[in-house]
Coordinates of N, CA and C in Angstrom, one line a residue:
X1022 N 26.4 -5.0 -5.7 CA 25.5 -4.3 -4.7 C 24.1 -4.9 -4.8
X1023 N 23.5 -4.9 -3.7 CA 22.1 -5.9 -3.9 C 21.4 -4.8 -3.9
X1024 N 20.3 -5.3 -4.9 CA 19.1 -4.1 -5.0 C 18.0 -4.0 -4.0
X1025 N 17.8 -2.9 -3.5 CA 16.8 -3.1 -2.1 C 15.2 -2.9 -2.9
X1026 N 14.3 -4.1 -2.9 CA 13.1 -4.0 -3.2 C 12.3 -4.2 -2.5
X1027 N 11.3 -3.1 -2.2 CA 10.1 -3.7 -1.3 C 9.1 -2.9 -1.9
X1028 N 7.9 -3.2 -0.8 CA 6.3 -3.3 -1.3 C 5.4 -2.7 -0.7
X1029 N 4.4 -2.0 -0.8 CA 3.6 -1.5 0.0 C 2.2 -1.5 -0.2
X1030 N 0.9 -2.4 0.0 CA -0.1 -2.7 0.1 C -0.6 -1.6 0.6
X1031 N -1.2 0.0 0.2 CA -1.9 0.5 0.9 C -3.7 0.7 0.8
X1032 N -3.7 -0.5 1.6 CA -5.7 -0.6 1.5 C -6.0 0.7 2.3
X1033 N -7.8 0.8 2.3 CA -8.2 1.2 2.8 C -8.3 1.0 4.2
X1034 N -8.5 -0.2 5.0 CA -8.5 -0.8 6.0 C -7.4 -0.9 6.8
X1035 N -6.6 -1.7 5.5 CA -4.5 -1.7 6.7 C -3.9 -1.5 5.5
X1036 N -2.6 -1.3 6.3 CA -1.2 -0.7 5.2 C -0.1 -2.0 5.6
X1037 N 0.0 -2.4 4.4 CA 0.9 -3.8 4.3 C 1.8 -3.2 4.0
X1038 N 3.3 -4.1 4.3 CA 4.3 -3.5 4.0 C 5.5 -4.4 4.1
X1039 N 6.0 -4.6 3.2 CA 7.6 -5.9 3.6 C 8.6 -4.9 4.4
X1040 N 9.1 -6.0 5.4 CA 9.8 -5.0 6.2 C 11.6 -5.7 5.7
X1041 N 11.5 -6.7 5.2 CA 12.8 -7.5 5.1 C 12.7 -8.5 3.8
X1042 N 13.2 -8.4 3.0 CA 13.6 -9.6 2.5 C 15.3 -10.1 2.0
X1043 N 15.0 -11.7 2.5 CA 16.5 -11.8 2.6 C 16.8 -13.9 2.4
X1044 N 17.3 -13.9 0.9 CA 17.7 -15.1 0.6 C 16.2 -15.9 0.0
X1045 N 15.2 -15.2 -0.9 CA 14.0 -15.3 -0.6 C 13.0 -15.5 0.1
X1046 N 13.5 -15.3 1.1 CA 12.5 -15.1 2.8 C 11.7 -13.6 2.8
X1047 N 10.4 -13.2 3.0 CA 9.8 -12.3 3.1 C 9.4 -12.2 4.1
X1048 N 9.9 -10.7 4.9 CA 8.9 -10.6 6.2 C 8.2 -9.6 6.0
X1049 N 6.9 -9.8 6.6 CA 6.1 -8.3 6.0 C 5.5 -7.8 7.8
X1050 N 4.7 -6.7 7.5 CA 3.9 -6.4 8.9 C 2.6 -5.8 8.2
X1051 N 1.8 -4.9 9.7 CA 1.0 -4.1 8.5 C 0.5 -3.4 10.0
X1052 N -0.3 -2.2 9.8 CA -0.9 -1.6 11.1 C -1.7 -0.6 10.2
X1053 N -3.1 -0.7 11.0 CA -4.5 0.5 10.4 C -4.4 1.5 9.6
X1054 N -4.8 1.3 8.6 CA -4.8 2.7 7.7 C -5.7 4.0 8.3
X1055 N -5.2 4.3 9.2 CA -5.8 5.4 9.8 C -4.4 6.5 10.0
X1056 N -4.9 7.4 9.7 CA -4.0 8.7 10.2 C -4.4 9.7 11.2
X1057 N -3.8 9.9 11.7 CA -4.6 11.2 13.2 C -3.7 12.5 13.2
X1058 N -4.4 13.5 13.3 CA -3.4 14.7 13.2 C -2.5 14.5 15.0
X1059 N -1.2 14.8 14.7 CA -0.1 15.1 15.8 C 0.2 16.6 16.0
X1060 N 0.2 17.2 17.4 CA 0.7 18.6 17.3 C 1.9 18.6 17.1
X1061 N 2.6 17.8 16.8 CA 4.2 18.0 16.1 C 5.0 16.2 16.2
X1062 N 6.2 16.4 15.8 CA 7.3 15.0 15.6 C 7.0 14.5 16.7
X1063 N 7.0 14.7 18.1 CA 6.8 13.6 19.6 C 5.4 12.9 19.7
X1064 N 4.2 13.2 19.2 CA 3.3 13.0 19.0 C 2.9 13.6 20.6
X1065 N 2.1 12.4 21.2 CA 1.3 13.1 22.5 C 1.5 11.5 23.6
X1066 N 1.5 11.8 24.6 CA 2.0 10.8 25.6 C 0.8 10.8 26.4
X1067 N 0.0 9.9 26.5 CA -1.4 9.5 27.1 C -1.4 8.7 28.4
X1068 N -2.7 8.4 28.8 CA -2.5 7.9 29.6 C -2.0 6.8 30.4
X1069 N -1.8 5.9 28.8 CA -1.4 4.6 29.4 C 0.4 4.8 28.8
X1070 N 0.7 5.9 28.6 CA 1.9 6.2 28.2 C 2.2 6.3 26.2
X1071 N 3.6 6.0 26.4 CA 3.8 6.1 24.4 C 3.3 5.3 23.9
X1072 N 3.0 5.2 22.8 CA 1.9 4.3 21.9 C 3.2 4.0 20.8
X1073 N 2.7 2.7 20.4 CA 3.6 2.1 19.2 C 3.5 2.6 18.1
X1074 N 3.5 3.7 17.8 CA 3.0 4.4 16.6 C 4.2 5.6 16.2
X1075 N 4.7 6.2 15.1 CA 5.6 7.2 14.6 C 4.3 8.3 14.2
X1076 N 5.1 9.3 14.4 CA 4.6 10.6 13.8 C 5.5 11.1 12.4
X1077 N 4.8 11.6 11.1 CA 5.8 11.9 10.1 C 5.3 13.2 9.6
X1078 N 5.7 14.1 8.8 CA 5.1 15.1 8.0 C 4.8 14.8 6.9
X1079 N 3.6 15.4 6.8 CA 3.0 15.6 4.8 C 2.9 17.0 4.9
X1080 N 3.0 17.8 4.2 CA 2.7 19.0 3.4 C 2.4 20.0 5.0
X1081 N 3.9 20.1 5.7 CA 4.2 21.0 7.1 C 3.2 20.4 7.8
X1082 N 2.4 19.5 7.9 CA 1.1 18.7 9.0 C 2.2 17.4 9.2
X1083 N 1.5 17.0 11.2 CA 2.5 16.2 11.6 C 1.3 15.0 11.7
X1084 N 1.3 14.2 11.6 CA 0.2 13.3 11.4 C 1.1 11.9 12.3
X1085 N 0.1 11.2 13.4 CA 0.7 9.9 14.0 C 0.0 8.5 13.1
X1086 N 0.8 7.7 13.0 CA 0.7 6.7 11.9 C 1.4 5.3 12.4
X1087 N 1.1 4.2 12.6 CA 1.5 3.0 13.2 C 0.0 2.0 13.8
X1088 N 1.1 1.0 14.3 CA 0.6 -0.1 15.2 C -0.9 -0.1 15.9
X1089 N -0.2 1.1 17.4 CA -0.9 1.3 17.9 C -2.2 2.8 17.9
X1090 N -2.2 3.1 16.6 CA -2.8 4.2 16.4 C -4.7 4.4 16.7
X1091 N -4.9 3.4 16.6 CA -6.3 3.6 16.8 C -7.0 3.9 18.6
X1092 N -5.4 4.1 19.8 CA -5.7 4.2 20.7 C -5.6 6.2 20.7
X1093 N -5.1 6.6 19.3 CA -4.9 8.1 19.5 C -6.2 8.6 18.8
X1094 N -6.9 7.7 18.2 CA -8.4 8.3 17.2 C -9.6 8.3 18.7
X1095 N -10.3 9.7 17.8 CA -11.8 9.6 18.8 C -12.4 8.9 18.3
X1096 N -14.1 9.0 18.9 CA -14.9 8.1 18.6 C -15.1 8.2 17.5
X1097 N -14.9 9.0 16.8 CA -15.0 8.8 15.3 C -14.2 8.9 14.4
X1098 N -13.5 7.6 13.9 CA -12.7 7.5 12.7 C -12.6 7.9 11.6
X1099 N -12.1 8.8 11.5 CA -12.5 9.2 9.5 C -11.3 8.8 8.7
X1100 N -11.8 7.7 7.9 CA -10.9 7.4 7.0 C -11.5 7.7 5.3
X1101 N -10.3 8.3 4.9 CA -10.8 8.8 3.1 C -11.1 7.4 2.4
X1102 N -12.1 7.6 1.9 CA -13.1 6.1 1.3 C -13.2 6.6 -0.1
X1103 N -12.5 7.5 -0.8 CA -13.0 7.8 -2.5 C -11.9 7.3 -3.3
X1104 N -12.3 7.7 -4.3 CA -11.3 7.7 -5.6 C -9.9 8.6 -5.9
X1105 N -10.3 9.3 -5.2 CA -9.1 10.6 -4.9 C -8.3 10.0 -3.7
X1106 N -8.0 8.5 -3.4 CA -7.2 8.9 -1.8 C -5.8 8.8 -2.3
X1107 N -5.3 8.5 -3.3 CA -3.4 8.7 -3.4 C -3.6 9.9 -3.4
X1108 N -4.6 11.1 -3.2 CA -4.3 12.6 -3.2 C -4.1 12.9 -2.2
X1109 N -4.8 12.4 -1.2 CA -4.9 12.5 0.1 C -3.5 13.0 1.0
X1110 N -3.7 13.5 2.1 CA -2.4 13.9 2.9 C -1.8 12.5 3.7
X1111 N -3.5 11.7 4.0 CA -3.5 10.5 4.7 C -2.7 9.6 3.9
X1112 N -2.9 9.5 2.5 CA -2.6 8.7 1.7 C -0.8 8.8 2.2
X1113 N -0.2 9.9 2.0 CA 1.3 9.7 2.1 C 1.6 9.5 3.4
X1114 N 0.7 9.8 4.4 CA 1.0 10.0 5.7 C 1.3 8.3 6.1
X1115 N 0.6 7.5 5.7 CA 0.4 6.2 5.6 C 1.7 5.7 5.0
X1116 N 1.9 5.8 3.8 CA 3.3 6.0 2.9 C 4.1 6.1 4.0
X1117 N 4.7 7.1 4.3 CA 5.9 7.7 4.9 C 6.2 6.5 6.3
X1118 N 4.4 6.3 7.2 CA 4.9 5.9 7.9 C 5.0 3.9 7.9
X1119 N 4.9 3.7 7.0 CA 5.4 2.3 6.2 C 7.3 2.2 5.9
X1120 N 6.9 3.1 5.2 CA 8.7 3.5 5.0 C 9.6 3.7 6.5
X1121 N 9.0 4.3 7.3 CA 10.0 4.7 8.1 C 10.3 2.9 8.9
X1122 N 8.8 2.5 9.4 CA 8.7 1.0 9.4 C 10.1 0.3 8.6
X1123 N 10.3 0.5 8.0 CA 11.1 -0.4 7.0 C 12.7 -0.4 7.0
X1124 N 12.9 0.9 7.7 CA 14.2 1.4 7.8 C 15.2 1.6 6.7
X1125 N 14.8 1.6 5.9 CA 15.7 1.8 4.3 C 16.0 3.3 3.9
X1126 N 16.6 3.6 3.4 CA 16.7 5.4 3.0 C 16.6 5.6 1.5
X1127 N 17.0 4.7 0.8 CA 16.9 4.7 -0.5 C 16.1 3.0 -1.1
X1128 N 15.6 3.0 -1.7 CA 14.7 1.8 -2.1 C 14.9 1.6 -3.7
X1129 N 15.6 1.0 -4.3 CA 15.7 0.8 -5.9 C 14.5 1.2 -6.1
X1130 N 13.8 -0.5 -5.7 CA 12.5 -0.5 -6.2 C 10.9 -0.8 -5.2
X1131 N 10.1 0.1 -5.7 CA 8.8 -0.1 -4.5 C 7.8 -0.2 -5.6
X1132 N 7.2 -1.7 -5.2 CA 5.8 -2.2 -5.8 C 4.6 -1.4 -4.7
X1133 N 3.7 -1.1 -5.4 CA 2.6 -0.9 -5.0 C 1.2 -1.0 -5.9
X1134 N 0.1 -0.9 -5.1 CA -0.9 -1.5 -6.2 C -2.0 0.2 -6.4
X1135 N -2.9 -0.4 -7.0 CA -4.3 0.5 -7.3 C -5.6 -0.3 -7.5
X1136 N -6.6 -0.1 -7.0 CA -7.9 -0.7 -7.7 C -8.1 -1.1 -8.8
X1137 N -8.7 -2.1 -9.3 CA -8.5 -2.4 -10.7 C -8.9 -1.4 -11.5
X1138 N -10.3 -0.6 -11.2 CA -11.0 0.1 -11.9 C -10.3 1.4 -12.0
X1139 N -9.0 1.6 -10.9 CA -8.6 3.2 -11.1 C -6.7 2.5 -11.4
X1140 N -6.7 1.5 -12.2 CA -5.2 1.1 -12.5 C -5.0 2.2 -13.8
X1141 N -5.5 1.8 -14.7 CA -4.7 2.7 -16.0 C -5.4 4.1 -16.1
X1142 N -6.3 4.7 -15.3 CA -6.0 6.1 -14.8 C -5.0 6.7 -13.7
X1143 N -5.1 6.2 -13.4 CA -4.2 6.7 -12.0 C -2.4 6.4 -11.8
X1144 N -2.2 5.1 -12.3 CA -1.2 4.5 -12.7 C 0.1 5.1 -12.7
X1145 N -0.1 6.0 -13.7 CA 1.1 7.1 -13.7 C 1.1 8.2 -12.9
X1146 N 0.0 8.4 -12.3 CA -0.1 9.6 -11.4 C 0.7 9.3 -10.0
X1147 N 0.4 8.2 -9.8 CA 0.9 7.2 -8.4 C 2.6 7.0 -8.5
X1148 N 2.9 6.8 -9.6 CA 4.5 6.9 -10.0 C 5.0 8.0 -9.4
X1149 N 4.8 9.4 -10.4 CA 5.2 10.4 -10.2 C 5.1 11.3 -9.0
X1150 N 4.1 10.5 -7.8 CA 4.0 11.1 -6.6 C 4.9 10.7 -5.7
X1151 N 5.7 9.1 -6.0 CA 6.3 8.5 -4.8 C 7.6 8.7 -5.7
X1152 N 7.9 9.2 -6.7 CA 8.9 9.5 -6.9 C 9.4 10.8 -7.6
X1153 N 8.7 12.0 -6.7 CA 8.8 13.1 -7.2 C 10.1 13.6 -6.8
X1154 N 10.6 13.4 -5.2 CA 11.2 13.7 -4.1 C 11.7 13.0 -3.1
X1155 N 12.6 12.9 -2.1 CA 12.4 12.3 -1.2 C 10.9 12.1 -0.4
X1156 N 11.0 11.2 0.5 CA 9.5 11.4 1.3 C 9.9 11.5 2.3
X1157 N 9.8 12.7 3.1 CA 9.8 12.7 4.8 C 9.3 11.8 5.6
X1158 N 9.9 11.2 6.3 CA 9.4 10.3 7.6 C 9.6 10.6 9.1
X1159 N 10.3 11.5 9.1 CA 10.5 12.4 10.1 C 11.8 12.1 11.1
X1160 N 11.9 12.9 12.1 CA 13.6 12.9 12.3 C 14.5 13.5 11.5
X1161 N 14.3 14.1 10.7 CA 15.0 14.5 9.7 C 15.5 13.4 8.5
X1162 N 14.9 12.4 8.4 CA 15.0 11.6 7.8 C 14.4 11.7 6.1
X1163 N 14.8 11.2 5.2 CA 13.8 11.6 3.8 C 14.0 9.9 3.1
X1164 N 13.3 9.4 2.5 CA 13.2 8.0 2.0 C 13.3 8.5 0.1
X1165 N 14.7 8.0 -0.3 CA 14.3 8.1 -2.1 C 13.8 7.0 -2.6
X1166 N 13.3 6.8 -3.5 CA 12.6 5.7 -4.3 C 13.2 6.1 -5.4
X1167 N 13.7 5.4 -6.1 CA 14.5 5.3 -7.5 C 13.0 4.7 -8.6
X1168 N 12.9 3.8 -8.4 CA 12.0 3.1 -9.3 C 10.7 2.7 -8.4
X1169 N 9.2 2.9 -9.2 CA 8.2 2.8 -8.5 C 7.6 1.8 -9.9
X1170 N 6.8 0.5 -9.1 CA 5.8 -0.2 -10.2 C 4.7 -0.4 -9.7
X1171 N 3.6 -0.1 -10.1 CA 2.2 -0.2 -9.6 C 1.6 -1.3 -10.8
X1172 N 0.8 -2.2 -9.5 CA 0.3 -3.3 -10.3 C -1.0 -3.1 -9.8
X1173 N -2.2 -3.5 -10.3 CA -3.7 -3.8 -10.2 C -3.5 -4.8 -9.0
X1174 N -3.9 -4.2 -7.8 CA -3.8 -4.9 -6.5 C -4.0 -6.4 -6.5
X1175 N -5.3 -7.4 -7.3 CA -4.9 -8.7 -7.0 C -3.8 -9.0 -7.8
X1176 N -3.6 -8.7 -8.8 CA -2.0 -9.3 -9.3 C -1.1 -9.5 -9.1
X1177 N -0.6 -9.0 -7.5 CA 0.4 -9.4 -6.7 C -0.3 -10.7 -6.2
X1178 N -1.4 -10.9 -5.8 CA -2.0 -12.3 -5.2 C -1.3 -13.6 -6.7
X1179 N -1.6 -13.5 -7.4 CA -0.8 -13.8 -8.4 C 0.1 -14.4 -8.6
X1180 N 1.0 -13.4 -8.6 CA 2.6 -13.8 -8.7 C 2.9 -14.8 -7.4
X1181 N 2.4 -14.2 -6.4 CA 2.7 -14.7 -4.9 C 2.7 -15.9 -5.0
X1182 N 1.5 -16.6 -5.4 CA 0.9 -17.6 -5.5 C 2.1 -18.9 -6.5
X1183 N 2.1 -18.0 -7.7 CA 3.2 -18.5 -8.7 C 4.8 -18.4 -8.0
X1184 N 4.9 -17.8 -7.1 CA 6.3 -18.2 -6.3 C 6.1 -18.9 -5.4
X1185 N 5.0 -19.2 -4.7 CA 4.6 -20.3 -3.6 C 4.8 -21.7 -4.4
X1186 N 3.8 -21.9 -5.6 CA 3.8 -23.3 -6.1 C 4.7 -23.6 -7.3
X1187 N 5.5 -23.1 -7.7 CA 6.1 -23.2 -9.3 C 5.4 -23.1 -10.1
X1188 N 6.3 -23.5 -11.5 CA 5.6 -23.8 -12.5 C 4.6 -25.0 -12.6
X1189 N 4.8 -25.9 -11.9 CA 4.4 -26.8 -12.1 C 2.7 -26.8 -12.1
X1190 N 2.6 -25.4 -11.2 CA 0.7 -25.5 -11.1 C 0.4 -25.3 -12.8
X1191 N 1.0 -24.9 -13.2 CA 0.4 -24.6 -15.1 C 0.0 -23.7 -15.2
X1192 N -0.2 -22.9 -13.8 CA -0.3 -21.5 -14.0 C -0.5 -20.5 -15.5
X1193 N 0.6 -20.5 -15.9 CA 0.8 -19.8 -16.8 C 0.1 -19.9 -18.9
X1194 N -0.9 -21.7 -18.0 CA -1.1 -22.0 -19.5 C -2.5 -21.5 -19.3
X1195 N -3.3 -21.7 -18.2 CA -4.4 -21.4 -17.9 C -5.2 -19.8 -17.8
X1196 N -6.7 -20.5 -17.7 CA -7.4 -19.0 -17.4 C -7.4 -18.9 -15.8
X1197 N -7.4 -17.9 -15.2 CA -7.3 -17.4 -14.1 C -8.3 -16.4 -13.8
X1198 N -8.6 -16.4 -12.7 CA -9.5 -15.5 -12.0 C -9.4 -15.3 -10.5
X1199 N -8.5 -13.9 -10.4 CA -8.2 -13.6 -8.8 C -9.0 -12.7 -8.3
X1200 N -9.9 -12.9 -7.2 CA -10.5 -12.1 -6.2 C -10.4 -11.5 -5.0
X1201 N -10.2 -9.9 -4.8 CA -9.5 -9.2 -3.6 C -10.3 -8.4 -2.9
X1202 N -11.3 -9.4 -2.2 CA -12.1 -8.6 -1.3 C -11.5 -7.6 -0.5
X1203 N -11.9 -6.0 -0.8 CA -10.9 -5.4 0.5 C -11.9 -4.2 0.8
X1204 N -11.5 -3.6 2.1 CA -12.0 -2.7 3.0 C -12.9 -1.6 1.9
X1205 N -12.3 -1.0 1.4 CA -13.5 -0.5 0.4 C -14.2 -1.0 -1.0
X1206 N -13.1 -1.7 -1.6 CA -13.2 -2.2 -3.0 C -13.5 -3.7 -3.3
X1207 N -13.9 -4.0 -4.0 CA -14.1 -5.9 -4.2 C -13.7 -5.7 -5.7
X1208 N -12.4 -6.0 -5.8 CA -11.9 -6.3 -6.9 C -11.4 -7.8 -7.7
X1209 N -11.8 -8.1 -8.7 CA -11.3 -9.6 -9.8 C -10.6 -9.0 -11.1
X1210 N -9.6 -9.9 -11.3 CA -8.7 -10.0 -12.5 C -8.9 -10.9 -12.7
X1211 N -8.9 -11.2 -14.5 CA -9.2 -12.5 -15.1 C -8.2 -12.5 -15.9
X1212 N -7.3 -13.4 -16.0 CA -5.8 -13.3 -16.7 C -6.0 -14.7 -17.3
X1213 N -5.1 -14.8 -18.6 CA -4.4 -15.9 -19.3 C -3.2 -16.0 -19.0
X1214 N -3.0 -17.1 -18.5 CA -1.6 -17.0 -17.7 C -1.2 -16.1 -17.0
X1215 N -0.2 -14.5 -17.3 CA -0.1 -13.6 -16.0 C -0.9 -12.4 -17.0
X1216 N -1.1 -12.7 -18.3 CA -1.8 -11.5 -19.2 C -3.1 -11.4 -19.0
X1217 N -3.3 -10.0 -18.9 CA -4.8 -9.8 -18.0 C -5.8 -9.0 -19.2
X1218 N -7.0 -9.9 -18.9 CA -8.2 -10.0 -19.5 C -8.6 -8.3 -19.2
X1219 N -8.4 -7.1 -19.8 CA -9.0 -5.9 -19.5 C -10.7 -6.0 -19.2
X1220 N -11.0 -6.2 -20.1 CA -12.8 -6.0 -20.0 C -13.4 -7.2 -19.3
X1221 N -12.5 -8.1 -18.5 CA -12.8 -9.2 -17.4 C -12.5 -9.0 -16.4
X1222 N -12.0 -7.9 -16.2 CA -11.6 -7.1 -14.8 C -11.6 -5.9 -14.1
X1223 N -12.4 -5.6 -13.0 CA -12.9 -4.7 -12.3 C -12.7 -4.4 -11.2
X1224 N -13.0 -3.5 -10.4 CA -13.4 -3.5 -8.9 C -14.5 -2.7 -8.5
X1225 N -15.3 -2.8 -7.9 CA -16.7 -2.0 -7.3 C -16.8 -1.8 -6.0
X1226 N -17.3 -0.5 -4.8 CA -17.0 -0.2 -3.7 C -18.2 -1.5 -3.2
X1227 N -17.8 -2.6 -2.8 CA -18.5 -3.7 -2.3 C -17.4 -4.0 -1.1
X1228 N -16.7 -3.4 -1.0 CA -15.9 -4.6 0.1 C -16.6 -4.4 1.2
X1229 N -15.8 -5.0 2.6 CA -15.9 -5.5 3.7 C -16.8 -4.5 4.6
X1230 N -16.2 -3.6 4.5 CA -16.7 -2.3 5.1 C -18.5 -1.7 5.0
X1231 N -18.7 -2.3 3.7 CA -20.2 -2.0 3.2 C -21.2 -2.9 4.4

């Protein structure tokens, strides 16, 4: 039986997500990390009609989440920008609606990352949230996660890299330094080969957004 693994990039900005992988082929997507409250599962039908977006529950709140979501936000966007956002309702709402994206019901294994600076605090916290329970996606639908790995978000830039070019780049004998400018955080990892330099690696609220 083949093990179903996928991935979920949740920046502050967009929500990355592999939707397929098959014979080493990777298809991914991604759509706004924004969440908007829904008065329930159908969401709301506007003027230019249904929007490319799913509605899911977090904690009895129906929240719309997708593609085309930023046609359901007012003029003012509020997206959680702190250190607390895996607490967040947004945070799973995002989750859920990646998962449902993906069509899987059970997932062996789901990579996902953390800021460098909030990796080995939070680390385990992030485990035991996406794998406390099923996660609602709605429809009556629940997604289990068997196994959860959280890596220091450029690290995956990393590996990626090292399955794009082989061994042959030497990757692995060298010093390394990866940089992941993102929507809230500007994070670097400084690794010897894939083993990572702790006190050479950070992230600071410098990203894009500032």
């Amino acid at each position: 039986m083949t093990m179903v693994v996928r991935a979920i990039d949740l920046g502050f900005g967009n929500t990355k997500f592999i939707t397929a992988s098959v014979d080493g082929k990777i298809e991914c997507s991604h759509f706004p990390s924004l969440a908007v409250l829904a008065p329930g599962e159908k969401g709301v039908v506007d003027l230019v009609g249904k929007r490319k977006t799913v509605c899911v529950p977090v904690r009895g709140v129906w929240y719309e989440v997708g593609y085309d979501v930023e046609q359901a936000a007012s003029a003012f966007k509020a997206r959680p920008r702190h250190e607390r956002y895996i607490e967040t309702a947004e945070y799973m709402a995002l989750t859920a609606g990646a998962l449902r994206y993906m069509g899987c019901m059970t997932i062996d294994l789901l990579v996902v990352g953390l800021p460098v600076s909030e990796y080995l605090a939070k680390r385990k916290d992030l485990e035991k949230l996406l794998k406390k329970e099923p996660i609602p996606i709605g429809g009556g639908d629940a997604v289990t996660i068997k196994e959860v790995l959280v890596l220091a978000q450029p690290h995956g830039a990393l590996f990626d890299y090292l399955r794009q070019h082989g061994e042959a780049t030497g990757i692995r004998e060298t010093r390394n330094l990866v940089v992941d400018v993102g929507y809230r955080t500007f994070d670097w990892l400084t690794t010897e080969g894939l083993k990572v330099y702790p006190n050479m690696s950070y992230s600071v609220s410098l990203g894009v957004s500032q």
